[in-house]
Amino acid sequence: MTVVVPAHNEATVIGRLLSGLLRDAEPGEMDVVVVANGCTDGTADVARGFPGVRVLETPVPSKREALRKGAAAACVFPILYVDADVELGTTDARAMCATLRADGVLATAPERALPLADRPWPVRSYYAVWSRLPEVRAGLFGRGVIAVGEEGQARLDALPSVMADDLAASLAFQPHERAVTGTARVVVHPPRTLGDLIRRRVRAVTGVAELDGSPGGRTARTGVRDLVGMARSPRLVPHLAVFLAVTLLARTRARRAVRRGDFTTWLRDDSSR
């Protein structure tokens, strides 16, 4: 398998990812390609410290271009695209490769784990609702990992360059063509502050708007029915109030970027790194 890791100033976390990913790997089992894009820190040097890891460098700070460079450098399928700030183990990567061998499955991603114990209550409340949304549970986005075979890669190659790259990748496949691998798990670190959560959501809403406006664009949307269903649980009602407040605020702020046609400003959450 090939593992492509786009990394922009991820020196503080990329070692964590690579350590877990390679810990139990057999010699030659993984071809790991780290694409350090527009880095001004030691990301490339940290990655080179892991035997067998190939490091490509580009001065252009673009995740999309980093993904393209990594794909072009891939020698074998399947290809796993992995964000530098998540945690993924060797057995998780193997499990996803096994899923891709099933008939008709072109793309897969792991179950997500969200460590929230030390996060402030508004962040915990938001994710209590978000993680239960049907589209979030079924889609491959928001996991920081997607694995594809050769046919799946052809779908990704045809995608436009958009901010919401993981959502676009998920929607490139029909529900019967994609699967969440239940035996694989990725740790996705949530923001540590409410402000950083809102920044993330503004970026997400802006990305969805860009997808809506792209040729043939379609998005995964949460319906009123989804939220009404949760409101039937008294335990979730306070969390729903926080979820709606964050969502409305993020949409209001995102409108400014959409009006300007600004689909390139990446509102990065440094608190989770």
CSV table of N, CA and C in Angstrom, one decimal, residues 3-131:
chain,number,residue,atom,x,y,z
A,3,VAL,N,0.9,5.2,1.3
A,3,VAL,CA,0.3,6.2,2.2
A,3,VAL,C,0.8,7.6,1.9
A,4,VAL,N,-0.1,8.5,1.5
A,4,VAL,CA,0.3,9.8,1.1
A,4,VAL,C,-0.2,10.8,2.3
A,5,VAL,N,0.8,11.5,2.8
A,5,VAL,CA,0.5,12.4,3.9
A,5,VAL,C,0.8,13.9,3.5
A,6,PRO,N,-0.2,14.7,3.1
A,6,PRO,CA,0.0,16.1,2.9
A,6,PRO,C,0.3,16.8,4.2
A,7,ALA,N,1.3,17.6,4.3
A,7,ALA,CA,1.7,18.2,5.6
A,7,ALA,C,2.1,19.7,5.4
A,8,HIS,N,1.4,20.6,6.0
A,8,HIS,CA,1.8,22.0,6.0
A,8,HIS,C,2.1,22.4,7.4
A,9,ASN,N,3.3,22.6,7.8
A,9,ASN,CA,3.7,23.1,9.1
A,9,ASN,C,3.1,22.1,10.2
A,10,GLU,N,3.5,20.9,10.1
A,10,GLU,CA,3.0,19.8,11.0
A,10,GLU,C,4.1,19.2,11.8
A,11,ALA,N,5.2,19.9,12.0
A,11,ALA,CA,6.3,19.3,12.7
A,11,ALA,C,5.9,18.8,14.1
A,12,THR,N,5.0,19.4,14.8
A,12,THR,CA,4.6,19.0,16.2
A,12,THR,C,3.8,17.7,16.2
A,13,VAL,N,3.2,17.3,15.1
A,13,VAL,CA,2.3,16.2,15.2
A,13,VAL,C,2.6,15.1,14.2
A,14,ILE,N,3.4,15.3,13.1
A,14,ILE,CA,3.6,14.3,12.1
A,14,ILE,C,4.4,13.1,12.7
A,15,GLY,N,5.2,13.3,13.6
A,15,GLY,CA,5.9,12.2,14.2
A,15,GLY,C,5.0,11.3,14.9
A,16,ARG,N,4.0,11.8,15.6
A,16,ARG,CA,3.0,11.0,16.3
A,16,ARG,C,2.2,10.1,15.3
A,17,LEU,N,1.8,10.7,14.1
A,17,LEU,CA,1.2,9.9,13.1
A,17,LEU,C,2.1,8.8,12.6
A,18,LEU,N,3.3,9.1,12.2
A,18,LEU,CA,4.2,8.2,11.5
A,18,LEU,C,4.6,7.1,12.5
A,19,SER,N,4.8,7.4,13.8
A,19,SER,CA,5.1,6.4,14.8
A,19,SER,C,4.0,5.3,14.9
A,20,GLY,N,2.8,5.7,15.0
A,20,GLY,CA,1.7,4.7,15.0
A,20,GLY,C,1.5,4.0,13.8
A,21,LEU,N,1.6,4.7,12.6
A,21,LEU,CA,1.4,4.0,11.4
A,21,LEU,C,2.4,3.0,11.0
A,22,LEU,N,3.7,3.2,11.4
A,22,LEU,CA,4.8,2.3,11.1
A,22,LEU,C,5.1,1.3,12.2
A,23,ARG,N,4.5,1.5,13.3
A,23,ARG,CA,5.0,0.7,14.5
A,23,ARG,C,5.0,-0.8,14.2
A,24,ASP,N,3.9,-1.4,13.6
A,24,ASP,CA,3.8,-2.8,13.4
A,24,ASP,C,4.0,-3.2,12.0
A,25,ALA,N,4.4,-2.3,11.1
A,25,ALA,CA,4.5,-2.6,9.7
A,25,ALA,C,5.6,-3.5,9.4
A,26,GLU,N,5.4,-4.4,8.4
A,26,GLU,CA,6.4,-5.3,7.9
A,26,GLU,C,7.3,-4.6,7.0
A,27,PRO,N,8.6,-5.0,6.8
A,27,PRO,CA,9.5,-4.3,5.9
A,27,PRO,C,8.8,-4.3,4.5
A,28,GLY,N,8.8,-3.1,3.9
A,28,GLY,CA,8.3,-3.0,2.5
A,28,GLY,C,6.7,-3.0,2.5
A,29,GLU,N,6.1,-3.1,3.6
A,29,GLU,CA,4.6,-3.2,3.5
A,29,GLU,C,4.0,-1.9,3.1
A,30,MET,N,4.6,-0.8,3.6
A,30,MET,CA,4.0,0.6,3.3
A,30,MET,C,5.0,1.4,2.6
A,31,ASP,N,4.6,2.1,1.6
A,31,ASP,CA,5.4,3.1,1.0
A,31,ASP,C,4.8,4.5,1.4
A,32,VAL,N,5.4,5.1,2.4
A,32,VAL,CA,4.9,6.3,3.0
A,32,VAL,C,5.5,7.5,2.3
A,33,VAL,N,4.7,8.4,1.7
A,33,VAL,CA,5.1,9.6,1.0
A,33,VAL,C,4.6,10.8,1.7
A,34,VAL,N,5.4,11.6,2.4
A,34,VAL,CA,5.1,12.8,3.0
A,34,VAL,C,5.3,14.0,2.1
A,35,VAL,N,4.3,14.8,1.8
A,35,VAL,CA,4.4,15.9,0.9
A,35,VAL,C,4.4,17.2,1.7
A,36,ALA,N,5.6,17.7,2.0
A,36,ALA,CA,5.7,18.9,2.8
A,36,ALA,C,5.4,20.1,1.9
A,37,ASN,N,4.3,20.8,2.1
A,37,ASN,CA,3.9,21.9,1.2
A,37,ASN,C,3.9,23.2,1.9
A,38,GLY,N,4.7,24.1,1.4
A,38,GLY,CA,4.8,25.5,1.9
A,38,GLY,C,5.2,25.5,3.4
A,39,CYS,N,6.0,24.6,3.8
A,39,CYS,CA,6.4,24.5,5.2
A,39,CYS,C,7.5,25.5,5.6
A,40,THR,N,7.3,26.1,6.8
A,40,THR,CA,8.4,27.0,7.3
A,40,THR,C,8.9,26.5,8.6
A,41,ASP,N,8.6,25.2,8.9
A,41,ASP,CA,9.1,24.6,10.2
A,41,ASP,C,9.8,23.3,9.8
A,42,GLY,N,10.0,22.4,10.7
A,42,GLY,CA,10.8,21.3,10.5
A,42,GLY,C,10.0,20.0,10.1
A,43,THR,N,8.9,20.2,9.5
A,43,THR,CA,8.0,19.0,9.1
A,43,THR,C,8.8,18.0,8.3
A,44,ALA,N,9.5,18.5,7.2
A,44,ALA,CA,10.3,17.6,6.4
A,44,ALA,C,11.4,16.9,7.1
A,45,ASP,N,12.1,17.6,8.0
A,45,ASP,CA,13.1,16.9,8.8
A,45,ASP,C,12.6,15.9,9.7
A,46,VAL,N,11.5,16.2,10.4
A,46,VAL,CA,10.9,15.1,11.3
A,46,VAL,C,10.5,13.9,10.5
A,47,ALA,N,9.9,14.1,9.3
A,47,ALA,CA,9.5,12.9,8.5
A,47,ALA,C,10.7,12.1,8.0
A,48,ARG,N,11.7,12.8,7.7
A,48,ARG,CA,12.9,12.1,7.2
A,48,ARG,C,13.6,11.3,8.3
A,49,GLY,N,13.3,11.6,9.5
A,49,GLY,CA,13.8,10.8,10.6
A,49,GLY,C,13.2,9.4,10.8
A,50,PHE,N,12.2,9.1,9.9
A,50,PHE,CA,11.6,7.7,10.0
A,50,PHE,C,12.1,6.9,8.8
A,51,PRO,N,12.8,5.8,9.0
A,51,PRO,CA,13.4,5.0,7.9
A,51,PRO,C,12.3,4.6,6.9
A,52,GLY,N,12.7,4.8,5.7
A,52,GLY,CA,11.8,4.3,4.6
A,52,GLY,C,10.7,5.4,4.2
A,53,VAL,N,10.6,6.4,4.9
A,53,VAL,CA,9.6,7.5,4.5
A,53,VAL,C,10.2,8.4,3.4
A,54,ARG,N,9.5,8.5,2.4
A,54,ARG,CA,9.9,9.4,1.3
A,54,ARG,C,9.3,10.8,1.6
A,55,VAL,N,10.1,11.8,1.4
A,55,VAL,CA,9.7,13.2,1.6
A,55,VAL,C,9.8,14.0,0.3
A,56,LEU,N,8.7,14.6,-0.1
A,56,LEU,CA,8.6,15.5,-1.2
A,56,LEU,C,8.4,16.9,-0.7
A,57,GLU,N,9.1,17.8,-1.2
A,57,GLU,CA,8.9,19.2,-0.8
A,57,GLU,C,8.4,20.1,-1.9
A,58,THR,N,7.5,21.0,-1.6
A,58,THR,CA,7.1,22.0,-2.6
A,58,THR,C,6.9,23.3,-1.9
A,59,PRO,N,7.2,24.4,-2.5
A,59,PRO,CA,7.0,25.7,-1.8
A,59,PRO,C,5.6,26.2,-1.8
A,60,VAL,N,4.7,25.5,-2.5
A,60,VAL,CA,3.3,25.9,-2.7
A,60,VAL,C,2.5,25.4,-1.5
A,61,PRO,N,1.9,26.2,-0.6
A,61,PRO,CA,1.1,25.8,0.5
A,61,PRO,C,-0.3,25.4,0.1
A,62,SER,N,-0.4,24.2,-0.6
A,62,SER,CA,-1.7,23.8,-1.1
A,62,SER,C,-1.9,22.3,-0.8
A,63,LYS,N,-2.9,22.0,0.0
A,63,LYS,CA,-3.2,20.6,0.2
A,63,LYS,C,-3.6,19.9,-1.0
A,64,ARG,N,-4.4,20.5,-1.9
A,64,ARG,CA,-4.8,19.8,-3.1
A,64,ARG,C,-3.6,19.5,-3.9
A,65,GLU,N,-2.7,20.4,-4.1
A,65,GLU,CA,-1.5,20.1,-4.9
A,65,GLU,C,-0.6,19.1,-4.3
A,66,ALA,N,-0.6,19.1,-2.9
A,66,ALA,CA,0.2,18.1,-2.2
A,66,ALA,C,-0.4,16.7,-2.5
A,67,LEU,N,-1.7,16.6,-2.5
A,67,LEU,CA,-2.4,15.3,-2.7
A,67,LEU,C,-2.0,14.8,-4.2
A,68,ARG,N,-2.0,15.8,-5.1
A,68,ARG,CA,-1.7,15.4,-6.5
A,68,ARG,C,-0.3,14.9,-6.6
A,69,LYS,N,0.6,15.6,-6.0
A,69,LYS,CA,2.0,15.2,-6.0
A,69,LYS,C,2.2,13.8,-5.4
A,70,GLY,N,1.6,13.6,-4.3
A,70,GLY,CA,1.7,12.3,-3.6
A,70,GLY,C,1.1,11.2,-4.4
A,71,ALA,N,0.0,11.5,-5.1
A,71,ALA,CA,-0.6,10.4,-5.9
A,71,ALA,C,0.3,10.1,-7.1
A,72,ALA,N,0.9,11.2,-7.7
A,72,ALA,CA,1.8,10.9,-8.8
A,72,ALA,C,3.0,10.1,-8.4
A,73,ALA,N,3.4,10.2,-7.2
A,73,ALA,CA,4.6,9.5,-6.7
A,73,ALA,C,4.3,8.1,-6.2
A,74,ALA,N,3.0,7.8,-6.1
A,74,ALA,CA,2.6,6.5,-5.6
A,74,ALA,C,3.0,5.3,-6.6
A,75,CYS,N,3.5,4.3,-6.0
A,75,CYS,CA,4.0,3.2,-6.8
A,75,CYS,C,3.1,2.0,-6.8
A,76,VAL,N,2.3,1.9,-5.7
A,76,VAL,CA,1.4,0.7,-5.6
A,76,VAL,C,0.0,1.2,-5.1
A,77,PHE,N,-1.0,0.4,-5.4
A,77,PHE,CA,-2.4,0.6,-4.8
A,77,PHE,C,-2.6,-0.5,-3.8
A,78,PRO,N,-3.5,-0.3,-2.8
A,78,PRO,CA,-4.3,0.9,-2.6
A,78,PRO,C,-3.5,2.1,-2.2
A,79,ILE,N,-4.1,3.3,-2.3
A,79,ILE,CA,-3.5,4.5,-1.7
A,79,ILE,C,-4.3,5.0,-0.6
A,80,LEU,N,-3.7,5.3,0.5
A,80,LEU,CA,-4.3,5.9,1.7
A,80,LEU,C,-3.9,7.3,1.8
A,81,TYR,N,-4.8,8.2,1.8
A,81,TYR,CA,-4.5,9.6,2.0
A,81,TYR,C,-4.8,9.9,3.5
A,82,VAL,N,-3.8,10.4,4.2
A,82,VAL,CA,-3.9,10.6,5.7
A,82,VAL,C,-3.5,12.0,6.1
A,83,ASP,N,-4.3,12.7,6.8
A,83,ASP,CA,-3.9,14.0,7.3
A,83,ASP,C,-2.9,13.8,8.4
A,84,ALA,N,-1.9,14.8,8.4
A,84,ALA,CA,-0.8,14.7,9.4
A,84,ALA,C,-1.2,14.8,10.8
A,85,ASP,N,-2.3,15.4,11.1
A,85,ASP,CA,-2.7,15.7,12.5
A,85,ASP,C,-3.6,14.6,13.1
A,86,VAL,N,-3.8,13.5,12.4
A,86,VAL,CA,-4.6,12.4,13.0
A,86,VAL,C,-3.7,11.3,13.5
A,87,GLU,N,-4.3,10.3,14.1
A,87,GLU,CA,-3.6,9.1,14.6
A,87,GLU,C,-4.2,7.9,14.0
A,88,LEU,N,-3.3,7.1,13.3
A,88,LEU,CA,-3.8,5.9,12.6
A,88,LEU,C,-2.7,4.8,12.8
A,89,GLY,N,-3.2,3.6,13.1
A,89,GLY,CA,-2.2,2.5,13.4
A,89,GLY,C,-2.1,1.6,12.2
A,90,THR,N,-1.1,0.7,12.3
A,90,THR,CA,-0.8,-0.2,11.2
A,90,THR,C,-2.0,-1.1,10.9
A,91,THR,N,-2.6,-1.7,12.0
A,91,THR,CA,-3.7,-2.6,11.8
A,91,THR,C,-4.9,-1.9,11.2
A,92,ASP,N,-5.1,-0.6,11.5
A,92,ASP,CA,-6.2,0.2,10.9
A,92,ASP,C,-6.0,0.3,9.4
A,93,ALA,N,-4.7,0.6,9.0
A,93,ALA,CA,-4.5,0.7,7.5
A,93,ALA,C,-4.7,-0.6,6.8
A,94,ARG,N,-4.3,-1.7,7.5
A,94,ARG,CA,-4.5,-3.0,6.8
A,94,ARG,C,-6.0,-3.3,6.7
A,95,ALA,N,-6.8,-3.0,7.7
A,95,ALA,CA,-8.2,-3.3,7.7
A,95,ALA,C,-8.9,-2.5,6.5
A,96,MET,N,-8.5,-1.3,6.3
A,96,MET,CA,-9.1,-0.6,5.2
A,96,MET,C,-8.7,-1.2,3.8
A,97,CYS,N,-7.5,-1.6,3.7
A,97,CYS,CA,-7.1,-2.3,2.5
A,97,CYS,C,-7.9,-3.6,2.3
A,98,ALA,N,-8.2,-4.3,3.3
A,98,ALA,CA,-9.1,-5.5,3.2
A,98,ALA,C,-10.5,-5.1,2.8
A,99,THR,N,-11.0,-4.0,3.2
A,99,THR,CA,-12.3,-3.5,2.8
A,99,THR,C,-12.4,-3.2,1.3
A,100,LEU,N,-11.3,-2.7,0.8
A,100,LEU,CA,-11.3,-2.4,-0.6
A,100,LEU,C,-11.3,-3.6,-1.5
A,101,ARG,N,-11.0,-4.8,-0.9
A,101,ARG,CA,-11.0,-6.0,-1.7
A,101,ARG,C,-12.4,-6.5,-1.9
A,102,ALA,N,-13.4,-5.9,-1.2
A,102,ALA,CA,-14.8,-6.4,-1.3
A,102,ALA,C,-15.4,-5.9,-2.6
A,103,ASP,N,-16.2,-6.7,-3.2
A,103,ASP,CA,-16.8,-6.4,-4.5
A,103,ASP,C,-17.6,-5.0,-4.5
A,104,GLY,N,-17.2,-4.2,-5.4
A,104,GLY,CA,-17.9,-2.9,-5.6
A,104,GLY,C,-17.5,-1.8,-4.7
A,105,VAL,N,-16.6,-2.0,-3.7
A,105,VAL,CA,-16.2,-1.0,-2.8
A,105,VAL,C,-15.0,-0.2,-3.4
A,106,LEU,N,-15.2,1.0,-3.7
A,106,LEU,CA,-14.1,1.8,-4.4
A,106,LEU,C,-13.4,2.7,-3.4
A,107,ALA,N,-14.0,3.0,-2.2
A,107,ALA,CA,-13.3,3.9,-1.3
A,107,ALA,C,-13.8,3.6,0.1
A,108,THR,N,-12.9,3.8,1.1
A,108,THR,CA,-13.3,3.5,2.5
A,108,THR,C,-12.5,4.4,3.4
A,109,ALA,N,-13.0,4.5,4.6
A,109,ALA,CA,-12.4,5.3,5.7
A,109,ALA,C,-12.7,4.6,7.0
A,110,PRO,N,-11.9,4.9,8.0
A,110,PRO,CA,-12.1,4.3,9.3
A,110,PRO,C,-13.2,4.9,10.2
A,111,GLU,N,-13.6,4.2,11.2
A,111,GLU,CA,-14.4,4.8,12.2
A,111,GLU,C,-13.6,6.0,12.9
A,112,ARG,N,-14.3,7.0,13.3
A,112,ARG,CA,-13.5,8.1,13.9
A,112,ARG,C,-13.7,8.1,15.4
A,113,ALA,N,-12.6,8.4,16.1
A,113,ALA,CA,-12.7,8.6,17.6
A,113,ALA,C,-12.4,10.0,17.9
A,114,LEU,N,-13.2,10.6,18.7
A,114,LEU,CA,-13.0,12.1,19.1
A,114,LEU,C,-12.7,12.2,20.5
A,115,PRO,N,-11.5,12.4,20.9
A,115,PRO,CA,-11.2,12.6,22.4
A,115,PRO,C,-11.6,13.9,22.9
A,116,LEU,N,-12.7,13.9,23.6
A,116,LEU,CA,-13.3,15.2,24.0
A,116,LEU,C,-13.3,15.4,25.5
A,117,ALA,N,-12.7,14.5,26.3
A,117,ALA,CA,-12.8,14.6,27.8
A,117,ALA,C,-12.2,15.9,28.3
A,118,ASP,N,-11.2,16.5,27.7
A,118,ASP,CA,-10.6,17.7,28.2
A,118,ASP,C,-11.0,18.9,27.4
A,119,ARG,N,-12.0,18.8,26.6
A,119,ARG,CA,-12.4,19.9,25.8
A,119,ARG,C,-13.5,20.7,26.6
A,120,PRO,N,-13.7,22.0,26.3
A,120,PRO,CA,-14.7,22.8,27.0
A,120,PRO,C,-16.1,22.3,26.6
A,121,TRP,N,-17.1,22.6,27.5
A,121,TRP,CA,-18.4,22.0,27.3
A,121,TRP,C,-19.1,22.4,26.0
A,122,PRO,N,-18.9,23.6,25.5
A,122,PRO,CA,-19.5,23.9,24.2
A,122,PRO,C,-19.0,23.0,23.0
A,123,VAL,N,-17.7,22.7,23.1
A,123,VAL,CA,-17.1,21.9,22.0
A,123,VAL,C,-17.7,20.5,22.2
A,124,ARG,N,-17.8,20.0,23.4
A,124,ARG,CA,-18.3,18.6,23.7
A,124,ARG,C,-19.8,18.6,23.2
A,125,SER,N,-20.5,19.6,23.5
A,125,SER,CA,-21.9,19.7,23.1
A,125,SER,C,-22.1,19.7,21.6
A,126,TYR,N,-21.3,20.4,20.9
A,126,TYR,CA,-21.4,20.5,19.5
A,126,TYR,C,-21.2,19.1,18.9
A,127,TYR,N,-20.1,18.4,19.3
A,127,TYR,CA,-19.8,17.1,18.7
A,127,TYR,C,-20.8,16.0,19.2
A,128,ALA,N,-21.4,16.2,20.3
A,128,ALA,CA,-22.5,15.3,20.7
A,128,ALA,C,-23.6,15.2,19.7
A,129,VAL,N,-23.9,16.3,19.0
A,129,VAL,CA,-24.9,16.3,18.0
A,129,VAL,C,-24.2,15.9,16.6
A,130,TRP,N,-23.1,16.6,16.3
A,130,TRP,CA,-22.5,16.4,15.0
A,130,TRP,C,-22.2,14.9,14.7
A,131,SER,N,-21.6,14.3,15.7
A,131,SER,CA,-21.2,12.9,15.5
A,131,SER,C,-22.4,11.9,15.3
